[in-house]
JSON list of C-alpha atoms in Angstrom, two decimals:
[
{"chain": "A", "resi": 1, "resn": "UNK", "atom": "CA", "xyz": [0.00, 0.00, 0.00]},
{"chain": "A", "resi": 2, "resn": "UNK", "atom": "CA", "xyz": [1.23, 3.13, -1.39]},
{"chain": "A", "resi": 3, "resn": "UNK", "atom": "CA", "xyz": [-1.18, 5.61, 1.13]},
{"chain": "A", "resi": 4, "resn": "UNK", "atom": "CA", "xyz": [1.66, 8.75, 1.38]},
{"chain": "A", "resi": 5, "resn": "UNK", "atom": "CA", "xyz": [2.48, 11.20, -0.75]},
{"chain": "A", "resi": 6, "resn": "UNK", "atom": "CA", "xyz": [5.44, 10.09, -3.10]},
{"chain": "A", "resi": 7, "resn": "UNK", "atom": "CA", "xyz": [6.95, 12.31, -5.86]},
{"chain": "A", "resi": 8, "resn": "UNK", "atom": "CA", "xyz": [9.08, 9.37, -6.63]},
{"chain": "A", "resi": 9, "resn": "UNK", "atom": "CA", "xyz": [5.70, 6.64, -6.98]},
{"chain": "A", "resi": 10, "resn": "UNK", "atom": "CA", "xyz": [6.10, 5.07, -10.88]},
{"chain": "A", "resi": 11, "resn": "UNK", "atom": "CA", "xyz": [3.49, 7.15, -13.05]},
{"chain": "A", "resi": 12, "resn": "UNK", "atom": "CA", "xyz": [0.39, 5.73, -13.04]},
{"chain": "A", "resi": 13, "resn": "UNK", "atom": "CA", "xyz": [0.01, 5.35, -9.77]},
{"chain": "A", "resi": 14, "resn": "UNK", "atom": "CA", "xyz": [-3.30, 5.64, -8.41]},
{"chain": "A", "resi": 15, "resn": "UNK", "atom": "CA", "xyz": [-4.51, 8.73, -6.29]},
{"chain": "A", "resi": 16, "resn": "UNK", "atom": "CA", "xyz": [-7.56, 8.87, -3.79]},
{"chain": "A", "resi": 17, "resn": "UNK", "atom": "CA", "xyz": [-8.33, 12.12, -2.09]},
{"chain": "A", "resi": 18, "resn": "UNK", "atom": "CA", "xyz": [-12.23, 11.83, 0.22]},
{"chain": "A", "resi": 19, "resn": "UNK", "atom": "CA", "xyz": [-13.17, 15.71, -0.18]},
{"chain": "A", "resi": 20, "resn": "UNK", "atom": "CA", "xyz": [-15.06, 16.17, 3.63]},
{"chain": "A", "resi": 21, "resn": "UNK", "atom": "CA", "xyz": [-17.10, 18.64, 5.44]},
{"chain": "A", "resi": 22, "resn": "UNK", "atom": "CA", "xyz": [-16.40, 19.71, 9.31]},
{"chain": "A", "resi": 23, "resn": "UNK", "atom": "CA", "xyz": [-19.06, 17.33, 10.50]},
{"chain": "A", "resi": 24, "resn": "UNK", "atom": "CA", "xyz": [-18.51, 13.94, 12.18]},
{"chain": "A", "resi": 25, "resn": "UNK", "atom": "CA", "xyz": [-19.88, 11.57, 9.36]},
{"chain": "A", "resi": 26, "resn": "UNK", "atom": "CA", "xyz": [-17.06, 12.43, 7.10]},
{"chain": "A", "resi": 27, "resn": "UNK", "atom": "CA", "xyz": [-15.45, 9.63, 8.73]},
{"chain": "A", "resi": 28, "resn": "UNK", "atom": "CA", "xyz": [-17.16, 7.45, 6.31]},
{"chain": "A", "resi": 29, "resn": "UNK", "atom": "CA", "xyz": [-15.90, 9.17, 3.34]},
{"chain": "A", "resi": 30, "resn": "UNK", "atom": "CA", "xyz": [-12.42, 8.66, 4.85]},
{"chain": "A", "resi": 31, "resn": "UNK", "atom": "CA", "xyz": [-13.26, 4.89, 5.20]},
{"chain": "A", "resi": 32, "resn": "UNK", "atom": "CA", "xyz": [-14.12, 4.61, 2.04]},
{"chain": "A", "resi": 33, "resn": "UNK", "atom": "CA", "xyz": [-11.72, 6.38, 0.62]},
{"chain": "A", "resi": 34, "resn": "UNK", "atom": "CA", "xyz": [-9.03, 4.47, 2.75]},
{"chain": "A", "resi": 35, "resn": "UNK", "atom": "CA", "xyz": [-10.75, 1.13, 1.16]},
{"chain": "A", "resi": 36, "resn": "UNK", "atom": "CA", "xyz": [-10.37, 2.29, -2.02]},
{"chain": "A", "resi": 37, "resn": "UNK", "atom": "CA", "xyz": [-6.84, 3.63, -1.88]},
{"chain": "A", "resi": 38, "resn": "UNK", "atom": "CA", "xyz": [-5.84, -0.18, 0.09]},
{"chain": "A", "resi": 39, "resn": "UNK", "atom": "CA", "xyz": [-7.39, -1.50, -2.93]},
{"chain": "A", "resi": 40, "resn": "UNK", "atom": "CA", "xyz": [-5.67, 0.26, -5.80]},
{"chain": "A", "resi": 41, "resn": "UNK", "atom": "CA", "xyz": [-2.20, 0.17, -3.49]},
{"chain": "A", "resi": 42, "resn": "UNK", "atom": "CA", "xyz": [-2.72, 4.02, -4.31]},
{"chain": "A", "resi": 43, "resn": "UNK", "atom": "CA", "xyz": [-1.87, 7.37, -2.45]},
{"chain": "A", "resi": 44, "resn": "UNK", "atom": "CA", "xyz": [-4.71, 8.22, 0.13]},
{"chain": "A", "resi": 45, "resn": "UNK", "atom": "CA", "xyz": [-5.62, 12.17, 0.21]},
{"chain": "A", "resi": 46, "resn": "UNK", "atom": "CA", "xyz": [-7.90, 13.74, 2.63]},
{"chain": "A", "resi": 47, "resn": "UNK", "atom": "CA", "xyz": [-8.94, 17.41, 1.45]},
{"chain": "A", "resi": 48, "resn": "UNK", "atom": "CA", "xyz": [-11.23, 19.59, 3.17]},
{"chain": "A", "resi": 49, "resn": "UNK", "atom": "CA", "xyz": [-11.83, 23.33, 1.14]},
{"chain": "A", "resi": 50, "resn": "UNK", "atom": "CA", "xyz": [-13.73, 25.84, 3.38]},
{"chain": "A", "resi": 51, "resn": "UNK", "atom": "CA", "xyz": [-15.27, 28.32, 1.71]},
{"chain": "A", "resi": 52, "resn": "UNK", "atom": "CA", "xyz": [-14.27, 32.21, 2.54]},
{"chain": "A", "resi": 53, "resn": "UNK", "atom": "CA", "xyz": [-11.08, 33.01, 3.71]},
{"chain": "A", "resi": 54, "resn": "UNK", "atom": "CA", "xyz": [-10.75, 31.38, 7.35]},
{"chain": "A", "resi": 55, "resn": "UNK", "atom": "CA", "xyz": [-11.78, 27.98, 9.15]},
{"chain": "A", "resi": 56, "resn": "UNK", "atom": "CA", "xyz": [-12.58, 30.07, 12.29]},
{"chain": "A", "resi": 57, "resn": "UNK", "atom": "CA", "xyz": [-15.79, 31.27, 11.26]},
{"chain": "A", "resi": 58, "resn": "UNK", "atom": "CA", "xyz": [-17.67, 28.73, 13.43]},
{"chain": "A", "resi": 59, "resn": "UNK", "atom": "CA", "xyz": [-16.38, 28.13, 16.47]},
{"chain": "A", "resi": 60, "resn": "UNK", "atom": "CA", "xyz": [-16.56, 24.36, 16.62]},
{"chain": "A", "resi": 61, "resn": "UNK", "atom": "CA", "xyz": [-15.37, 24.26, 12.97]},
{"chain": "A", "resi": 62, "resn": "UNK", "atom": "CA", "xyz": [-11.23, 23.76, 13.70]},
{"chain": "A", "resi": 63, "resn": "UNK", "atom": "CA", "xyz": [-12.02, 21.15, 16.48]},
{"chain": "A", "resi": 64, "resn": "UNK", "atom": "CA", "xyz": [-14.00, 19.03, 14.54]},
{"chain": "A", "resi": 65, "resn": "UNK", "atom": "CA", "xyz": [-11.57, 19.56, 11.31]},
{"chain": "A", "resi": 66, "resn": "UNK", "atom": "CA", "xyz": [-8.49, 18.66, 13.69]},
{"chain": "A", "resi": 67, "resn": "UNK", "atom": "CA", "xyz": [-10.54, 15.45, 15.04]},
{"chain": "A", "resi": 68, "resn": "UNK", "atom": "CA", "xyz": [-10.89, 14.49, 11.17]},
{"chain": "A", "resi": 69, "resn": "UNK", "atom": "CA", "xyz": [-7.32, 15.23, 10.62]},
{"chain": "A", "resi": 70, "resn": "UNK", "atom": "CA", "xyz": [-5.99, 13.12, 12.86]},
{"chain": "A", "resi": 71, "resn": "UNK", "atom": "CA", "xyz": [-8.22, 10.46, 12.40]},
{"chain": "A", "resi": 72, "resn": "UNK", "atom": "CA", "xyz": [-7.50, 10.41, 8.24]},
{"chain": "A", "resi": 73, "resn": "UNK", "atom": "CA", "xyz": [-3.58, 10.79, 9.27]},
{"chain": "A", "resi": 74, "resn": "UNK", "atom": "CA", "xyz": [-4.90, 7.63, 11.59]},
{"chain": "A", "resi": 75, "resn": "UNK", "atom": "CA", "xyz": [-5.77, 5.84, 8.47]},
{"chain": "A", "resi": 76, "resn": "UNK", "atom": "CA", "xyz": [-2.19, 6.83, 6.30]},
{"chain": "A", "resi": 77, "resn": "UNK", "atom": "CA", "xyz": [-3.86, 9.44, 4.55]},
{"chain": "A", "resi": 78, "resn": "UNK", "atom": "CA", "xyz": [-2.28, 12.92, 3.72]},
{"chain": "A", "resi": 79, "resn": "UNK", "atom": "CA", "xyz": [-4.65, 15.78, 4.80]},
{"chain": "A", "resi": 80, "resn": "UNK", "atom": "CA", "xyz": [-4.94, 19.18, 3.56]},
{"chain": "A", "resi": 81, "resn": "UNK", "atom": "CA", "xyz": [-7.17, 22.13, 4.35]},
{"chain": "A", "resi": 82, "resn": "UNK", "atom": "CA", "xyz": [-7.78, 25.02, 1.78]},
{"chain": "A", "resi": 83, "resn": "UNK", "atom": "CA", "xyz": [-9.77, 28.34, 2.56]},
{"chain": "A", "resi": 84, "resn": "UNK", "atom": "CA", "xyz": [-11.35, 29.62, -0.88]},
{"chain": "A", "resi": 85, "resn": "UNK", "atom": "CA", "xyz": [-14.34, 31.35, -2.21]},
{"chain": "A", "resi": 86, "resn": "UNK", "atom": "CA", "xyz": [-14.35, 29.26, -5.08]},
{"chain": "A", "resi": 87, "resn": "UNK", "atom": "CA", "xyz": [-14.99, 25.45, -4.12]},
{"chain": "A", "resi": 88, "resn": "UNK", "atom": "CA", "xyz": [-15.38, 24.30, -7.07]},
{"chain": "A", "resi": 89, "resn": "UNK", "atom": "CA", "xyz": [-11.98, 25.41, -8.71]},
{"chain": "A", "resi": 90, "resn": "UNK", "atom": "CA", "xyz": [-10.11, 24.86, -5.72]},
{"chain": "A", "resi": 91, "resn": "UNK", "atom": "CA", "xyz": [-10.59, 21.06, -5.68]},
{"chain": "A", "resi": 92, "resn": "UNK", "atom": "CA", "xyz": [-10.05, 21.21, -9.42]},
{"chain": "A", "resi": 93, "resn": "UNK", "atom": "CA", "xyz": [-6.54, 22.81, -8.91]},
{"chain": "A", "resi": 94, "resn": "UNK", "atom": "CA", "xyz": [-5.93, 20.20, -6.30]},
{"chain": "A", "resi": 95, "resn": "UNK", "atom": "CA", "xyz": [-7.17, 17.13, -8.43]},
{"chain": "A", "resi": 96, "resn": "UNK", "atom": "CA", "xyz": [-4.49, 18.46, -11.33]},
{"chain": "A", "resi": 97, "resn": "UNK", "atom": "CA", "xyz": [-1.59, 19.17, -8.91]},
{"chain": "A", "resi": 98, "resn": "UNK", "atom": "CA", "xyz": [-1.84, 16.04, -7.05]},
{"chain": "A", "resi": 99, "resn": "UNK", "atom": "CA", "xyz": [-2.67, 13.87, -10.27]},
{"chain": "A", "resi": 100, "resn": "UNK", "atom": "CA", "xyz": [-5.82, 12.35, -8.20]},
{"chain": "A", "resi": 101, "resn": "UNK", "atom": "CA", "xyz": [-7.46, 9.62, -10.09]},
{"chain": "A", "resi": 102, "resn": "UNK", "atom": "CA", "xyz": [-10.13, 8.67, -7.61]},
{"chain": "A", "resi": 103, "resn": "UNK", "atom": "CA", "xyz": [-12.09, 10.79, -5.67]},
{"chain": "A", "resi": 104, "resn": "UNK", "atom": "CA", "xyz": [-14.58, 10.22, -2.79]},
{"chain": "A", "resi": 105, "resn": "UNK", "atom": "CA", "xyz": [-17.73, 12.64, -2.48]},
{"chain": "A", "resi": 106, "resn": "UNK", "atom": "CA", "xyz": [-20.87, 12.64, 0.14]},
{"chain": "A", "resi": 107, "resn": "UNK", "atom": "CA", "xyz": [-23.98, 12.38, -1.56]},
{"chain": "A", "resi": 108, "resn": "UNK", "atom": "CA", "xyz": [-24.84, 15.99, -2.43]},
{"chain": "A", "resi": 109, "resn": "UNK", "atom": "CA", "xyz": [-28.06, 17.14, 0.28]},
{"chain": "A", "resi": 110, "resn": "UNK", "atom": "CA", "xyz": [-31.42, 16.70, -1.61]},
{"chain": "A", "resi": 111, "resn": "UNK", "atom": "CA", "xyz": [-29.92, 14.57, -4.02]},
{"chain": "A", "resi": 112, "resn": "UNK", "atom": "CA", "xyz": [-33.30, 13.01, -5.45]},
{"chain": "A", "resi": 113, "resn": "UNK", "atom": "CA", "xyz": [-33.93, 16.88, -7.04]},
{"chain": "A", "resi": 114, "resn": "UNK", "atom": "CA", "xyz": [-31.62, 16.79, -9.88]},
{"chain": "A", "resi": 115, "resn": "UNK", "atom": "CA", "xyz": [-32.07, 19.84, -11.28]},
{"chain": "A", "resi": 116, "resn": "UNK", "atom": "CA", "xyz": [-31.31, 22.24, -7.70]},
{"chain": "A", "resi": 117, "resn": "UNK", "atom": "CA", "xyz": [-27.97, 19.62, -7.49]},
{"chain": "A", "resi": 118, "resn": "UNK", "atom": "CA", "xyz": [-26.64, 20.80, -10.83]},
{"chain": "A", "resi": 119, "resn": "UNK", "atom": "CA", "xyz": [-27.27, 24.10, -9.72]},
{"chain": "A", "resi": 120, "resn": "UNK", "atom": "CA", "xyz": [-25.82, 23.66, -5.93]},
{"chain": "A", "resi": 121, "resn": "UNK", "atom": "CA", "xyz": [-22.05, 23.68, -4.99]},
{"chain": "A", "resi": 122, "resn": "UNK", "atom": "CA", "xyz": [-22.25, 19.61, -5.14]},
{"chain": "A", "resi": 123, "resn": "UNK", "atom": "CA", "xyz": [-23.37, 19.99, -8.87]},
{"chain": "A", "resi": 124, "resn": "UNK", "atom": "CA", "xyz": [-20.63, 22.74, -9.50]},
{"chain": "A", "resi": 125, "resn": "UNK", "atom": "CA", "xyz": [-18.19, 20.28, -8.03]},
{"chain": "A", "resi": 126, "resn": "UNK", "atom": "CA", "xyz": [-18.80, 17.64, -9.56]},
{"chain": "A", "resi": 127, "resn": "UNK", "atom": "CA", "xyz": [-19.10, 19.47, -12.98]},
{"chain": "A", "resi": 128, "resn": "UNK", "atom": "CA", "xyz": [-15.09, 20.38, -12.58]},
{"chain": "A", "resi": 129, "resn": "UNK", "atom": "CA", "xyz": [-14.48, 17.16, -11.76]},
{"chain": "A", "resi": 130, "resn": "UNK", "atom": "CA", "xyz": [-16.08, 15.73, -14.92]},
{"chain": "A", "resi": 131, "resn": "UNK", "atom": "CA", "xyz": [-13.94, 18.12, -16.70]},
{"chain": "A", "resi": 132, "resn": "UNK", "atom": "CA", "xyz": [-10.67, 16.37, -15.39]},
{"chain": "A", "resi": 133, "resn": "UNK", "atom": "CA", "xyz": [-11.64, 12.71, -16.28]},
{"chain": "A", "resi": 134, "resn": "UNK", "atom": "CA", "xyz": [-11.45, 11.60, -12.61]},
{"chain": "A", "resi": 135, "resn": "UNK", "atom": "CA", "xyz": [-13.42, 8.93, -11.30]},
{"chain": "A", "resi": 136, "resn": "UNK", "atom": "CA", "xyz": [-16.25, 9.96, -8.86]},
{"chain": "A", "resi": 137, "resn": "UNK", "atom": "CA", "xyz": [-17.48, 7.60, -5.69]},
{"chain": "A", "resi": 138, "resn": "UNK", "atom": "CA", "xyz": [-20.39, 8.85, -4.51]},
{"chain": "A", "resi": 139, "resn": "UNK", "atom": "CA", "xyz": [-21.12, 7.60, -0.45]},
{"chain": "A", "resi": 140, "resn": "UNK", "atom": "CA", "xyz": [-24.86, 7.50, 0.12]},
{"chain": "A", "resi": 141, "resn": "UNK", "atom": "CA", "xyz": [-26.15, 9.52, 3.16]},
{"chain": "A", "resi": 142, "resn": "UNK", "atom": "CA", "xyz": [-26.60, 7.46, 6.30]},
{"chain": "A", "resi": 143, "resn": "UNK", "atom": "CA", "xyz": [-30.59, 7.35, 7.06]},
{"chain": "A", "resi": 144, "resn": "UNK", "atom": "CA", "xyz": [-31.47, 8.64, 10.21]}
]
């Protein structure tokens, strides 16, 4: 298993990154994303992008993002936070720098509505990542 970053891996070496929220059930996208990257032998990523210019704009926001941290790091996986006002492009930029091939998503909030996802963040998201040819894994939300 591959899991860290390595500039040296041969090319074509696969690339997972789970793309989480500050909110407890990202977990699961980092399990997943950990099965994933055990079963490719490939890189494991954990990327969380807030959106504005600081993580401190909710209070609980940096402990539960630190929990997550160290609970990806936990399962081999390289985390990284960004701060940007545009999502979207952000995890875009990331996918090409990184050369991500895989990438682990929570099922977008009203997800039966197709037409207010392609307009939401998810749909905006997952509209860059189309444009980059990398594969999508979708993790259904957990039913209350």
């Amino acid at each position: 298993m591959v899991r860290d970053f390595d500039s040296a891996a041969p090319k074509g070496t696969d690339k997972v990154v789970a793309c989480i929220t500050a909110q407890y059930n990202s977990e699961r996208l980092i399990d997943t994303a950990a099965e994933v990257a055990d079963k490719f032998n490939a890189e494991l990523h954990i990327l969380h992008v807030n959106k504005g210019t600081s993580i401190f704009n909710n209070e609980n926001t940096p402990i539960l993002l630190d929990k997550l941290f160290e609970y990806g790091s936990e399962k081999g996986g390289m985390v990284h936070m960004l701060c940007s006002d545009d999502v979207a492009k952000s995890i875009g930029d990331f996918i090409e720098e990184y050369d991500i091939t895989k990438i682990v998503l929570g099922e977008a909030p009203g997800a039966v509505d197709k037409e207010i996802q392609k307009a939401s963040e998810f749909g905006r998201i997952e509209k860059t990542l189309k444009k980059h040819g990398v594969e999508i894994i979708i993790v259904k939300r957990e039913e209350n």
